[in-house]
Short mmCIF file of N, CA and C in Angstrom, two decimals:
data_model
loop_
_atom_site.label_atom_id
_atom_site.label_comp_id
_atom_site.label_asym_id
_atom_site.label_seq_id
_atom_site.Cartn_x
_atom_site.Cartn_y
_atom_site.Cartn_z
N MET U 1 84.39 -3.62 -25.64
CA MET U 1 83.59 -2.62 -25.14
C MET U 1 82.20 -2.58 -25.76
N GLY U 2 81.20 -1.78 -25.22
CA GLY U 2 79.85 -1.85 -25.79
C GLY U 2 79.83 -0.96 -27.07
N GLN U 3 78.77 -1.16 -27.79
CA GLN U 3 78.66 -0.45 -29.03
C GLN U 3 78.22 1.01 -28.76
N ALA U 4 78.57 1.83 -29.63
CA ALA U 4 78.06 3.27 -29.48
C ALA U 4 76.65 3.37 -29.85
N ARG U 5 75.98 4.26 -29.12
CA ARG U 5 74.45 4.41 -29.41
C ARG U 5 74.31 5.15 -30.71
N LYS U 6 73.30 4.66 -31.43
CA LYS U 6 72.95 5.33 -32.67
C LYS U 6 72.16 6.60 -32.37
N LYS U 7 72.37 7.68 -33.18
CA LYS U 7 71.62 8.91 -33.08
C LYS U 7 70.69 8.94 -34.24
N TYR U 8 69.47 9.28 -34.03
CA TYR U 8 68.55 9.50 -35.12
C TYR U 8 68.06 10.91 -35.05
N THR U 9 67.89 11.42 -36.26
CA THR U 9 67.44 12.83 -36.32
C THR U 9 65.88 12.93 -36.00
N GLN U 10 65.41 13.97 -35.55
CA GLN U 10 64.08 14.17 -35.28
C GLN U 10 63.17 13.92 -36.43
N GLU U 11 63.67 14.29 -37.65
CA GLU U 11 62.97 14.07 -38.88
C GLU U 11 62.77 12.60 -39.14
N TYR U 12 63.83 11.89 -38.95
CA TYR U 12 63.74 10.37 -39.12
C TYR U 12 62.79 9.73 -38.13
N LYS U 13 62.73 10.18 -36.87
CA LYS U 13 61.76 9.73 -35.90
C LYS U 13 60.40 10.00 -36.32
N ASP U 14 60.11 11.22 -36.67
CA ASP U 14 58.77 11.68 -37.15
C ASP U 14 58.31 10.83 -38.31
N GLU U 15 59.13 10.58 -39.22
CA GLU U 15 58.65 9.75 -40.37
C GLU U 15 58.47 8.36 -39.99
N ALA U 16 59.20 7.79 -39.07
CA ALA U 16 59.00 6.41 -38.62
C ALA U 16 57.74 6.29 -37.85
N VAL U 17 57.37 7.36 -37.08
CA VAL U 17 56.12 7.37 -36.30
C VAL U 17 54.93 7.51 -37.27
N LYS U 18 54.98 8.33 -38.23
CA LYS U 18 53.90 8.44 -39.21
C LYS U 18 53.78 7.19 -39.97
N LEU U 19 54.76 6.50 -40.20
CA LEU U 19 54.64 5.21 -40.95
C LEU U 19 53.87 4.18 -40.12
N VAL U 20 54.05 4.19 -38.79
CA VAL U 20 53.44 3.31 -37.88
C VAL U 20 52.00 3.59 -37.87
N ILE U 21 51.59 4.93 -37.69
CA ILE U 21 50.24 5.31 -37.67
C ILE U 21 49.53 5.07 -39.03
N SER U 22 50.11 5.50 -40.10
CA SER U 22 49.38 5.45 -41.34
C SER U 22 49.25 4.06 -41.96
N SER U 23 50.17 3.20 -41.64
CA SER U 23 50.21 1.92 -42.29
C SER U 23 49.33 0.95 -41.65
N GLY U 24 49.13 1.08 -40.23
CA GLY U 24 48.36 0.14 -39.49
C GLY U 24 49.05 -1.17 -39.30
N ARG U 25 50.39 -1.23 -39.63
CA ARG U 25 51.10 -2.42 -39.41
C ARG U 25 51.67 -2.37 -37.94
N PRO U 26 51.98 -3.54 -37.35
CA PRO U 26 52.59 -3.53 -35.92
C PRO U 26 53.89 -2.82 -35.88
N ILE U 27 54.14 -2.25 -34.77
CA ILE U 27 55.41 -1.52 -34.50
C ILE U 27 56.56 -2.54 -34.71
N ALA U 28 56.43 -3.73 -34.25
CA ALA U 28 57.54 -4.71 -34.39
C ALA U 28 57.91 -4.96 -35.84
N GLU U 29 56.97 -5.04 -36.65
CA GLU U 29 57.19 -5.30 -38.15
C GLU U 29 57.94 -4.07 -38.85
N ILE U 30 57.40 -2.92 -38.42
CA ILE U 30 58.05 -1.72 -38.98
C ILE U 30 59.38 -1.50 -38.44
N ALA U 31 59.64 -1.75 -37.15
CA ALA U 31 61.02 -1.61 -36.64
C ALA U 31 61.90 -2.62 -37.30
N ARG U 32 61.55 -3.79 -37.50
CA ARG U 32 62.30 -4.73 -38.24
C ARG U 32 62.65 -4.24 -39.61
N ASP U 33 61.71 -3.67 -40.31
CA ASP U 33 61.99 -3.14 -41.66
C ASP U 33 62.91 -1.96 -41.67
N LEU U 34 62.83 -1.15 -40.67
CA LEU U 34 63.70 0.06 -40.56
C LEU U 34 65.10 -0.28 -39.94
N GLY U 35 65.18 -1.41 -39.38
CA GLY U 35 66.46 -1.90 -38.75
C GLY U 35 66.67 -1.20 -37.33
N ILE U 36 65.65 -0.95 -36.67
CA ILE U 36 65.79 -0.36 -35.26
C ILE U 36 65.07 -1.27 -34.39
N TYR U 37 65.31 -1.06 -33.03
CA TYR U 37 64.66 -1.80 -32.02
C TYR U 37 63.16 -1.52 -31.86
N GLU U 38 62.42 -2.51 -31.55
CA GLU U 38 60.93 -2.41 -31.51
C GLU U 38 60.58 -1.37 -30.31
N GLY U 39 61.42 -1.51 -29.21
CA GLY U 39 61.13 -0.65 -28.06
C GLY U 39 61.48 0.77 -28.33
N THR U 40 62.48 1.03 -29.17
CA THR U 40 62.85 2.43 -29.50
C THR U 40 61.66 3.10 -30.27
N LEU U 41 61.23 2.30 -31.31
CA LEU U 41 60.17 2.81 -32.11
C LEU U 41 58.91 3.03 -31.25
N GLY U 42 58.61 2.16 -30.43
CA GLY U 42 57.42 2.15 -29.51
C GLY U 42 57.52 3.34 -28.65
N ASN U 43 58.74 3.72 -28.09
CA ASN U 43 58.94 4.95 -27.36
C ASN U 43 58.67 6.19 -28.11
N TRP U 44 59.07 6.18 -29.46
CA TRP U 44 58.92 7.39 -30.27
C TRP U 44 57.36 7.58 -30.46
N VAL U 45 56.68 6.49 -30.72
CA VAL U 45 55.22 6.61 -31.01
C VAL U 45 54.52 7.08 -29.78
N HIS U 46 54.94 6.56 -28.60
CA HIS U 46 54.25 6.98 -27.24
C HIS U 46 54.55 8.38 -27.01
N ALA U 47 55.77 8.81 -27.29
CA ALA U 47 56.17 10.19 -27.07
C ALA U 47 55.37 11.13 -27.99
N ALA U 48 55.21 10.78 -29.14
CA ALA U 48 54.49 11.64 -30.16
C ALA U 48 53.05 11.78 -29.80
N LYS U 49 52.44 10.66 -29.36
CA LYS U 49 51.01 10.71 -28.90
C LYS U 49 50.88 11.58 -27.72
N LYS U 50 51.76 11.44 -26.74
CA LYS U 50 51.74 12.03 -25.52
C LYS U 50 51.93 13.58 -25.62
N SER U 51 52.70 13.96 -26.60
CA SER U 51 53.13 15.39 -26.82
C SER U 51 51.95 16.10 -27.59
N GLY U 52 51.03 15.31 -28.22
CA GLY U 52 49.96 15.82 -29.02
C GLY U 52 50.39 16.10 -30.41
N LYS U 53 51.62 15.75 -30.82
CA LYS U 53 52.07 15.94 -32.18
C LYS U 53 51.37 15.02 -33.15
N LEU U 54 50.88 13.91 -32.62
CA LEU U 54 50.37 12.89 -33.42
C LEU U 54 49.06 12.40 -32.87
N LYS U 55 48.05 12.30 -33.74
CA LYS U 55 46.70 11.77 -33.36
C LYS U 55 46.59 10.49 -34.12
N ASP U 56 45.85 9.47 -33.44
CA ASP U 56 45.45 8.25 -34.17
C ASP U 56 44.65 8.48 -35.32
N LYS U 57 44.76 7.63 -36.34
CA LYS U 57 43.95 7.91 -37.60
C LYS U 57 42.51 7.70 -37.17
N PRO U 58 41.58 8.48 -37.87
CA PRO U 58 40.10 8.41 -37.51
C PRO U 58 39.53 6.94 -37.80
N LEU U 59 38.55 6.64 -37.25
CA LEU U 59 37.88 5.34 -37.36
C LEU U 59 37.22 5.27 -38.79
N ASP U 60 37.25 4.12 -39.34
CA ASP U 60 36.49 4.10 -40.64
C ASP U 60 35.07 3.60 -40.35
N THR U 61 34.26 3.44 -41.33
CA THR U 61 32.80 3.18 -41.12
C THR U 61 32.62 1.83 -40.37
N ASP U 62 33.39 0.77 -40.73
CA ASP U 62 33.18 -0.56 -40.12
C ASP U 62 33.60 -0.41 -38.60
N GLU U 63 34.69 0.31 -38.31
CA GLU U 63 35.18 0.47 -36.93
C GLU U 63 34.17 1.26 -36.13
N ARG U 64 33.59 2.21 -36.72
CA ARG U 64 32.48 3.01 -36.02
C ARG U 64 31.28 2.13 -35.63
N ALA U 65 30.92 1.34 -36.60
CA ALA U 65 29.78 0.42 -36.42
C ALA U 65 30.06 -0.55 -35.31
N GLU U 66 31.22 -1.12 -35.33
CA GLU U 66 31.74 -2.05 -34.31
C GLU U 66 31.68 -1.39 -32.94
N LEU U 67 32.21 -0.25 -32.87
CA LEU U 67 32.25 0.51 -31.63
C LEU U 67 30.94 0.80 -31.09
N ARG U 68 29.99 1.11 -31.97
CA ARG U 68 28.57 1.44 -31.60
C ARG U 68 27.92 0.08 -30.98
N GLU U 69 28.26 -1.00 -31.65
CA GLU U 69 27.66 -2.33 -31.20
C GLU U 69 28.24 -2.71 -29.88
N LEU U 70 29.58 -2.48 -29.75
CA LEU U 70 30.26 -2.84 -28.41
C LEU U 70 29.78 -1.96 -27.29
N ARG U 71 29.52 -0.74 -27.51
CA ARG U 71 28.99 0.22 -26.52
C ARG U 71 27.61 -0.18 -26.04
N GLU U 72 26.71 -0.62 -27.05
CA GLU U 72 25.52 -1.11 -26.77
C GLU U 72 25.53 -2.43 -25.91
N GLU U 73 26.36 -3.36 -26.37
CA GLU U 73 26.59 -4.61 -25.56
C GLU U 73 27.02 -4.32 -24.15
N ASN U 74 28.01 -3.41 -24.05
CA ASN U 74 28.53 -2.96 -22.74
C ASN U 74 27.46 -2.54 -21.79
N ARG U 75 26.59 -1.59 -22.36
CA ARG U 75 25.48 -1.02 -21.60
C ARG U 75 24.52 -2.08 -21.15
N ARG U 76 24.15 -3.02 -22.06
CA ARG U 76 23.35 -4.16 -21.70
C ARG U 76 23.86 -5.04 -20.64
N LEU U 77 25.12 -5.40 -20.79
CA LEU U 77 25.81 -6.20 -19.76
C LEU U 77 25.98 -5.49 -18.47
N GLN U 78 26.13 -4.22 -18.34
CA GLN U 78 26.13 -3.53 -17.06
C GLN U 78 24.74 -3.61 -16.46
N MET U 79 23.77 -3.44 -17.25
CA MET U 79 22.36 -3.53 -16.73
C MET U 79 22.09 -4.91 -16.05
N GLU U 80 22.50 -6.00 -16.88
CA GLU U 80 22.33 -7.33 -16.40
C GLU U 80 23.11 -7.55 -15.10
N ARG U 81 24.33 -7.04 -15.01
CA ARG U 81 25.17 -7.18 -13.78
C ARG U 81 24.57 -6.44 -12.64
N ASP U 82 24.02 -5.27 -12.86
CA ASP U 82 23.45 -4.59 -11.75
C ASP U 82 22.18 -5.33 -11.22
N PHE U 83 21.36 -5.85 -12.15
CA PHE U 83 20.19 -6.71 -11.78
C PHE U 83 20.59 -7.89 -11.01
N LEU U 84 21.59 -8.57 -11.46
CA LEU U 84 22.12 -9.78 -10.69
C LEU U 84 22.67 -9.46 -9.32
N LYS U 85 23.31 -8.36 -9.22
CA LYS U 85 23.71 -7.91 -7.93
C LYS U 85 22.59 -7.67 -6.96
N LYS U 86 21.60 -6.99 -7.40
CA LYS U 86 20.39 -6.73 -6.61
C LYS U 86 19.66 -8.12 -6.19
N ALA U 87 19.63 -8.97 -7.26
CA ALA U 87 18.96 -10.25 -6.91
C ALA U 87 19.70 -11.08 -5.85
N ALA U 88 21.04 -11.12 -6.06
CA ALA U 88 21.86 -11.84 -5.15
C ALA U 88 21.79 -11.27 -3.78
N ALA U 89 21.70 -9.90 -3.63
CA ALA U 89 21.47 -9.28 -2.30
C ALA U 89 20.17 -9.62 -1.70
N TRP U 90 19.12 -9.63 -2.54
CA TRP U 90 17.80 -9.99 -2.03
C TRP U 90 17.74 -11.38 -1.55
N PHE U 91 18.30 -12.39 -2.36
CA PHE U 91 18.33 -13.69 -1.96
C PHE U 91 19.14 -13.92 -0.61
N ALA U 92 20.29 -13.25 -0.51
CA ALA U 92 21.05 -13.36 0.69
C ALA U 92 20.25 -12.82 1.92
N LYS U 93 19.60 -11.79 1.74
CA LYS U 93 18.77 -11.09 2.75
C LYS U 93 17.61 -12.12 3.18
N GLU U 94 16.98 -12.82 2.23
CA GLU U 94 15.82 -13.69 2.50
C GLU U 94 16.33 -14.90 3.20
N ASN U 95 17.57 -15.41 2.89
CA ASN U 95 18.01 -16.68 3.54
C ASN U 95 18.68 -16.46 4.83
N GLN U 96 18.58 -15.33 5.40
CA GLN U 96 19.28 -15.08 6.71
C GLN U 96 18.34 -15.61 7.79
#
């Protein structure tokens, strides 16, 4: 017959989720260390974030700088895309 399901206390789940968030290590690695399934720990993390009990750790200075650069690049690429759309429409209209 099948194995009985393991029961974990809410305190254990909360501590495991905090470990995931604070350590920055992958869920799979922490789950292996704790001896639980990766999917189980992933579900706990997802549920904690969804319920608002847990917030992601704030960005550090390097991450903020990278985010700012990526936003600027994204803005520039959107402008280029919009320009190319207009140019393609203009050439299509001219060649009819």
